[in-house]
């Protein structure tokens, strides 16, 4: 009988408790979670002094299913386990042939397969065998609107606080590229004690990541939510004069997500803070405030029309029915339509 699919947090906790599974098949569009699980296993399964004999790293372009099975069927030398990691496993052409091994895996081998940017066919024998005898984990992209909450949660696990504005600035600047985001957070974590701080602030992000704490998508969104015409125009003029650091392709998804979520808020039966958090799938209450303000400032029909305007602007920024208007002017025109 197939087991319930574990979350990243559940897998991580089990590895930390040395409650290993004989097979970990990690697949999907988000490399970050696969890399973290693999890193946890590399650091946990076999001690450093035993790795020369009991840790094998294979690459999908260089091996086939038979080579992986041969490595997995070896017994560890003077160790409880051996670890076999297959990186870039999406290049293994006959992966399905692993099913016979996975149906009866060696208890002393921990086999880790990184199958990036692809999904295993769950209807076939290999997926069924993994679900029964191991961990089949699909690593999914975190939606951009959830990235601020993800940042806060990730840093809480490290015992580090993050200001709301700092989290949103990082999300807007880095998007949902989690590996890049993690590198920047690692850098900020190292800098914190040097600065005598215990939390990541907007000023720290501005100083070390290169995002202006006054002129960014977070501040633009807040200005738009509050219908602060002066502040919004000041920010888009800054964007227009600094297009390299403030591309319209980053700003438009922020606006689209906001108004799309605002439309969801209009259909929500419960418009309380907790009700909107549930409707939008938000983890932190601070993210709800801009939507509560938006409900007061933007009628539902206007929100509906603005979503269409943002899509049109996106198409025009890519050259559709537009040969002369630059991105700065396109954004200025869109913000005028939003605020008036």
Coordinates of C-alpha atoms in Angstrom, one line a residue:
X1 CA 0.0 0.0 0.0
X2 CA 1.4 3.4 -1.0
X3 CA 2.3 5.7 1.8
X4 CA 1.2 9.3 2.2
X5 CA 3.7 11.6 0.5
X6 CA 5.9 13.3 3.0
X7 CA 6.6 17.0 3.1
X8 CA 10.0 18.6 3.0
X9 CA 9.8 19.3 6.7
X10 CA 8.8 15.7 7.5
X11 CA 11.6 14.2 5.4
X12 CA 14.1 16.6 7.0
X13 CA 12.9 15.7 10.6
X14 CA 13.1 12.0 9.9
X15 CA 16.6 12.3 8.4
X16 CA 17.7 14.3 11.5
X17 CA 16.3 11.5 13.7
X18 CA 18.2 8.9 11.5
X19 CA 14.9 7.4 10.5
X20 CA 16.2 6.6 7.0
X21 CA 14.3 5.1 4.0
X22 CA 16.2 2.8 1.6
X23 CA 15.3 4.9 -1.4
X24 CA 14.7 8.7 -1.9
X25 CA 13.5 9.7 -5.3
X26 CA 13.5 13.5 -5.5
X27 CA 11.9 15.0 -8.6
X28 CA 10.3 18.2 -9.8
X29 CA 10.8 21.8 -10.8
X30 CA 12.5 23.2 -7.7
X31 CA 16.1 22.1 -7.2
X32 CA 16.4 23.8 -3.8
X33 CA 14.5 21.3 -1.8
X34 CA 16.1 18.3 -3.6
X35 CA 19.5 19.7 -2.9
X36 CA 18.7 20.3 0.8
X37 CA 17.4 16.8 1.3
X38 CA 20.5 15.3 -0.5
X39 CA 22.8 17.5 1.6
X40 CA 21.1 16.3 4.8
X41 CA 21.6 12.7 3.8
X42 CA 25.2 13.2 2.8
X43 CA 25.9 14.8 6.2
X44 CA 23.9 12.2 8.2
X45 CA 24.1 8.7 6.7
X46 CA 27.8 8.0 6.7
X47 CA 30.5 9.5 8.9
X48 CA 33.2 11.6 7.3
X49 CA 35.9 9.0 8.1
X50 CA 33.8 6.2 6.3
X51 CA 32.9 8.1 3.1
X52 CA 35.8 6.8 1.0
X53 CA 34.4 3.3 1.3
X54 CA 30.7 3.8 1.9
X55 CA 29.7 6.8 -0.2
X56 CA 29.2 6.7 -4.0
X57 CA 28.4 9.6 -6.2
X58 CA 27.1 8.8 -9.7
X59 CA 26.0 11.1 -12.5
X60 CA 23.0 10.3 -14.8
X61 CA 24.8 11.0 -18.0
X62 CA 27.5 8.4 -17.2
X63 CA 25.4 5.5 -15.9
X64 CA 22.4 3.3 -16.7
X65 CA 20.0 1.5 -14.4
X66 CA 22.2 -1.5 -14.2
X67 CA 25.2 0.5 -12.9
X68 CA 23.0 2.1 -10.2
X69 CA 21.6 -1.3 -9.1
X70 CA 25.1 -2.7 -8.9
X71 CA 26.2 0.1 -6.7
X72 CA 23.1 -0.1 -4.5
X73 CA 23.6 -3.9 -4.0
X74 CA 27.1 -3.5 -2.5
X75 CA 27.3 -4.0 1.3
X76 CA 28.9 -1.3 3.5
X77 CA 32.4 -1.8 4.8
X78 CA 32.6 -1.5 8.6
X79 CA 29.5 0.8 8.7
X80 CA 25.8 0.4 9.2
X81 CA 25.0 2.0 5.9
X82 CA 26.4 2.9 2.5
X83 CA 25.1 6.0 0.6
X84 CA 24.6 6.0 -3.2
X85 CA 23.7 9.4 -4.7
X86 CA 22.7 9.7 -8.3
X87 CA 22.9 13.3 -9.5
X88 CA 21.3 14.6 -12.7
X89 CA 19.4 11.4 -12.8
X90 CA 17.0 12.8 -15.4
X91 CA 19.6 11.8 -18.0
X92 CA 19.3 8.0 -17.1
X93 CA 17.4 6.7 -20.1
X94 CA 16.3 3.3 -18.6
X95 CA 15.3 4.6 -15.2
X96 CA 12.2 2.4 -15.1
X97 CA 14.4 -0.7 -14.9
X98 CA 15.2 0.3 -11.3
X99 CA 11.8 -1.0 -10.3
X100 CA 13.0 -4.6 -9.7
X101 CA 15.6 -3.3 -7.2
X102 CA 13.3 -0.9 -5.4
X103 CA 10.7 -3.7 -4.9
X104 CA 13.3 -5.3 -2.6
X105 CA 15.9 -2.8 -1.7
X106 CA 19.0 -3.5 0.4
X107 CA 18.3 -2.3 3.9
X108 CA 22.0 -1.2 4.4
X109 CA 21.9 1.0 1.3
X110 CA 20.4 4.5 1.2
X111 CA 19.8 5.3 -2.5
X112 CA 19.2 9.0 -3.4
X113 CA 18.1 9.9 -6.9
X114 CA 18.0 13.5 -8.0
X115 CA 15.6 13.7 -11.0
X116 CA 15.5 17.4 -11.6
X117 CA 13.1 19.3 -13.8
X118 CA 11.2 16.1 -14.7
X119 CA 8.5 14.0 -13.1
X120 CA 8.4 10.2 -12.8
X121 CA 5.3 8.6 -14.4
X122 CA 3.3 7.6 -11.3
X123 CA 1.3 5.0 -13.2
X124 CA 4.4 2.8 -13.8
X125 CA 6.0 0.2 -11.6
X126 CA 9.0 2.2 -10.4
X127 CA 6.9 5.0 -8.9
X128 CA 4.6 2.4 -7.2
X129 CA 7.6 0.6 -5.7
X130 CA 9.2 3.8 -4.4
X131 CA 5.9 4.9 -2.8
X132 CA 5.7 1.5 -1.0
X133 CA 9.4 1.1 0.0
X134 CA 10.9 4.6 0.1
X135 CA 10.2 8.3 -0.4
X136 CA 8.9 9.7 -3.6
X137 CA 9.1 13.5 -3.2
X138 CA 7.9 16.1 -5.8
X139 CA 9.8 19.4 -5.2
X140 CA 7.5 22.2 -6.4
X141 CA 8.2 25.8 -7.0
X142 CA 7.1 28.2 -4.3
X143 CA 4.6 30.8 -5.7
X144 CA 6.2 34.3 -5.7
X145 CA 3.5 35.7 -3.5
X146 CA 4.4 33.1 -0.8
X147 CA 8.1 33.9 -0.9
X148 CA 8.1 36.6 1.9
X149 CA 6.5 34.1 4.3
X150 CA 8.9 31.4 3.2
X151 CA 11.8 33.7 4.0
X152 CA 10.5 34.5 7.4
X153 CA 9.9 30.8 8.1
X154 CA 13.3 29.7 6.8
X155 CA 15.1 32.2 9.0
X156 CA 13.0 31.4 12.1
X157 CA 14.4 27.9 11.8
X158 CA 17.9 29.5 12.1
X159 CA 16.8 31.6 15.1
X160 CA 16.9 34.8 13.1
X161 CA 14.1 37.3 12.7
X162 CA 13.2 39.1 9.5
X163 CA 11.4 42.4 9.2
X164 CA 8.3 42.4 7.0
X165 CA 9.7 45.0 4.6
X166 CA 13.1 43.2 4.4
X167 CA 11.3 39.9 3.5
X168 CA 9.3 41.6 0.8
X169 CA 12.3 43.5 -0.6
X170 CA 14.2 40.2 -0.9
X171 CA 11.3 38.5 -2.5
X172 CA 10.7 41.2 -5.1
X173 CA 14.4 41.4 -6.0
X174 CA 15.2 37.7 -6.1
X175 CA 11.9 36.2 -7.0
X176 CA 11.4 32.5 -6.3
X177 CA 14.9 31.4 -7.2
X178 CA 15.4 29.6 -3.9
X179 CA 19.0 28.7 -4.4
X180 CA 20.0 32.3 -5.1
X181 CA 17.7 33.5 -2.2
X182 CA 19.4 31.0 0.2
X183 CA 22.9 32.3 -0.8
X184 CA 21.8 35.9 0.0
X185 CA 20.3 34.8 3.3
X186 CA 23.5 32.9 4.2
X187 CA 25.4 36.1 3.5
X188 CA 23.1 38.2 5.6
X189 CA 23.3 35.7 8.4
X190 CA 27.1 36.0 8.5
X191 CA 26.9 39.8 8.5
X192 CA 24.3 40.1 11.3
X193 CA 26.7 39.4 14.2
X194 CA 29.3 41.7 12.7
X195 CA 26.7 44.5 12.8
X196 CA 25.5 43.6 16.3
X197 CA 22.1 42.7 15.0
X198 CA 19.8 39.8 15.6
X199 CA 17.3 40.3 12.8
X200 CA 17.4 41.1 9.1
X201 CA 16.2 44.7 8.5
X202 CA 15.4 46.7 5.3
X203 CA 18.6 48.7 5.9
X204 CA 20.7 45.6 6.0
X205 CA 19.1 44.3 2.7
X206 CA 19.7 47.7 1.1
X207 CA 23.3 47.9 2.2
X208 CA 24.3 44.3 1.3
X209 CA 21.9 43.0 -1.5
X210 CA 21.6 46.2 -3.5
X211 CA 17.9 47.0 -3.2
X212 CA 16.8 50.5 -2.3
X213 CA 14.7 50.4 0.9
X214 CA 12.7 53.4 -0.4
X215 CA 12.3 52.6 -4.1
X216 CA 11.3 49.0 -4.6
X217 CA 8.3 46.9 -5.5
X218 CA 7.3 46.5 -1.9
X219 CA 7.0 50.2 -1.4
X220 CA 5.3 50.6 -4.8
X221 CA 2.7 48.0 -3.9
X222 CA 2.0 49.7 -0.5
X223 CA 1.6 53.0 -2.2
X224 CA -0.8 51.5 -4.7
X225 CA -2.8 49.7 -2.0
X226 CA -3.2 53.0 -0.2
X227 CA -3.7 54.9 -3.4
X228 CA -0.8 57.2 -2.5
X229 CA -0.4 58.9 -5.9
X230 CA 2.6 61.0 -5.0
X231 CA 4.6 58.2 -3.5
X232 CA 3.7 55.7 -6.4
X233 CA 4.8 58.3 -9.0
X234 CA 8.0 59.0 -7.2
X235 CA 8.9 55.2 -7.2
X236 CA 8.0 54.6 -10.8
X237 CA 10.1 57.6 -11.9
X238 CA 13.0 56.1 -10.0
X239 CA 12.3 52.8 -11.7
X240 CA 12.3 54.5 -15.1
X241 CA 15.7 56.1 -14.4
X242 CA 17.2 52.9 -13.0
X243 CA 15.7 50.2 -15.4
X244 CA 18.5 47.7 -14.9
X245 CA 17.8 47.2 -11.2
X246 CA 14.1 47.6 -11.5
X247 CA 12.9 45.7 -14.7
X248 CA 9.2 45.9 -15.5
X249 CA 9.2 42.1 -15.9
X250 CA 9.7 41.9 -12.1
X251 CA 7.2 44.6 -11.2
X252 CA 4.3 43.3 -13.3
X253 CA 4.1 39.9 -11.6
X254 CA 4.0 41.7 -8.2
X255 CA 1.1 43.8 -9.4
X256 CA -0.7 40.9 -11.1
X257 CA -0.4 38.7 -8.0
X258 CA -1.7 41.5 -5.8
X259 CA -4.8 42.3 -7.8
X260 CA -5.5 38.6 -8.5
X261 CA -5.4 37.9 -4.8
X262 CA -7.5 41.0 -4.2
X263 CA -10.2 39.5 -6.5
X264 CA -10.0 36.3 -4.4
X265 CA -10.6 38.4 -1.3
X266 CA -13.9 39.7 -2.8
X267 CA -15.2 36.2 -3.3
X268 CA -14.1 35.1 0.2
X269 CA -17.0 34.4 2.5
X270 CA -14.9 35.3 5.6
X271 CA -13.1 38.6 5.1
X272 CA -11.6 38.7 8.6
X273 CA -7.8 38.6 8.9
X274 CA -7.8 34.8 9.5
X275 CA -10.4 34.2 6.8
X276 CA -8.3 36.1 4.2
X277 CA -5.2 34.3 5.3
X278 CA -6.9 31.0 4.7
X279 CA -8.4 32.1 1.4
X280 CA -5.0 33.3 0.1
X281 CA -2.8 30.5 1.7
X282 CA -0.8 33.0 3.6
X283 CA 1.3 32.1 6.7
X284 CA 1.8 35.6 8.2
X285 CA -0.8 38.1 9.2
X286 CA 1.3 41.1 8.1
X287 CA 0.7 40.0 4.4
X288 CA -3.0 40.5 4.8
X289 CA -3.0 44.2 5.7
X290 CA -2.4 45.4 2.1
X291 CA -5.4 43.3 0.9
X292 CA -7.7 44.7 3.6
X293 CA -6.7 48.2 2.6
X294 CA -7.2 47.3 -1.1
X295 CA -10.7 46.0 -0.5
X296 CA -11.6 49.5 0.8
X297 CA -9.8 51.4 -2.1
X298 CA -10.5 49.3 -5.2
X299 CA -14.1 48.2 -6.2
X300 CA -14.3 44.6 -7.5
X301 CA -15.1 45.6 -11.1
X302 CA -12.0 47.9 -11.2
X303 CA -9.8 45.1 -9.9
X304 CA -11.2 42.8 -12.6
X305 CA -10.4 45.4 -15.3
X306 CA -6.9 46.1 -13.8
X307 CA -5.9 42.4 -14.1
X308 CA -6.7 42.7 -17.8
X309 CA -4.6 46.0 -18.0
X310 CA -1.6 44.4 -16.4
X311 CA -1.8 41.5 -18.9
X312 CA -2.0 44.0 -21.7
X313 CA 1.0 45.9 -20.4
X314 CA 3.0 42.6 -20.0
X315 CA 2.3 41.8 -23.7
X316 CA 3.3 45.3 -24.8
X317 CA 6.5 45.1 -22.8
X318 CA 7.3 42.0 -24.9
X319 CA 6.7 43.9 -28.2
X320 CA 3.1 43.0 -28.8
X321 CA 1.4 45.9 -30.6
X322 CA 4.2 48.2 -29.4
X323 CA 7.2 49.3 -31.2
X324 CA 8.1 52.6 -29.6
X325 CA 6.9 52.9 -25.9
X326 CA 9.7 52.0 -23.5
X327 CA 9.2 50.0 -20.3
X328 CA 9.3 53.1 -18.0
X329 CA 6.5 54.8 -19.9
X330 CA 4.5 51.6 -20.0
X331 CA 4.7 51.2 -16.2
X332 CA 3.9 54.9 -15.8
X333 CA 0.8 54.5 -17.9
X334 CA -0.3 51.4 -16.1
X335 CA 0.1 52.9 -12.6
X336 CA -1.9 56.0 -13.8
X337 CA -4.8 53.6 -14.8
X338 CA -4.5 51.8 -11.5
X339 CA -4.7 55.0 -9.3
X340 CA -7.3 56.9 -11.3

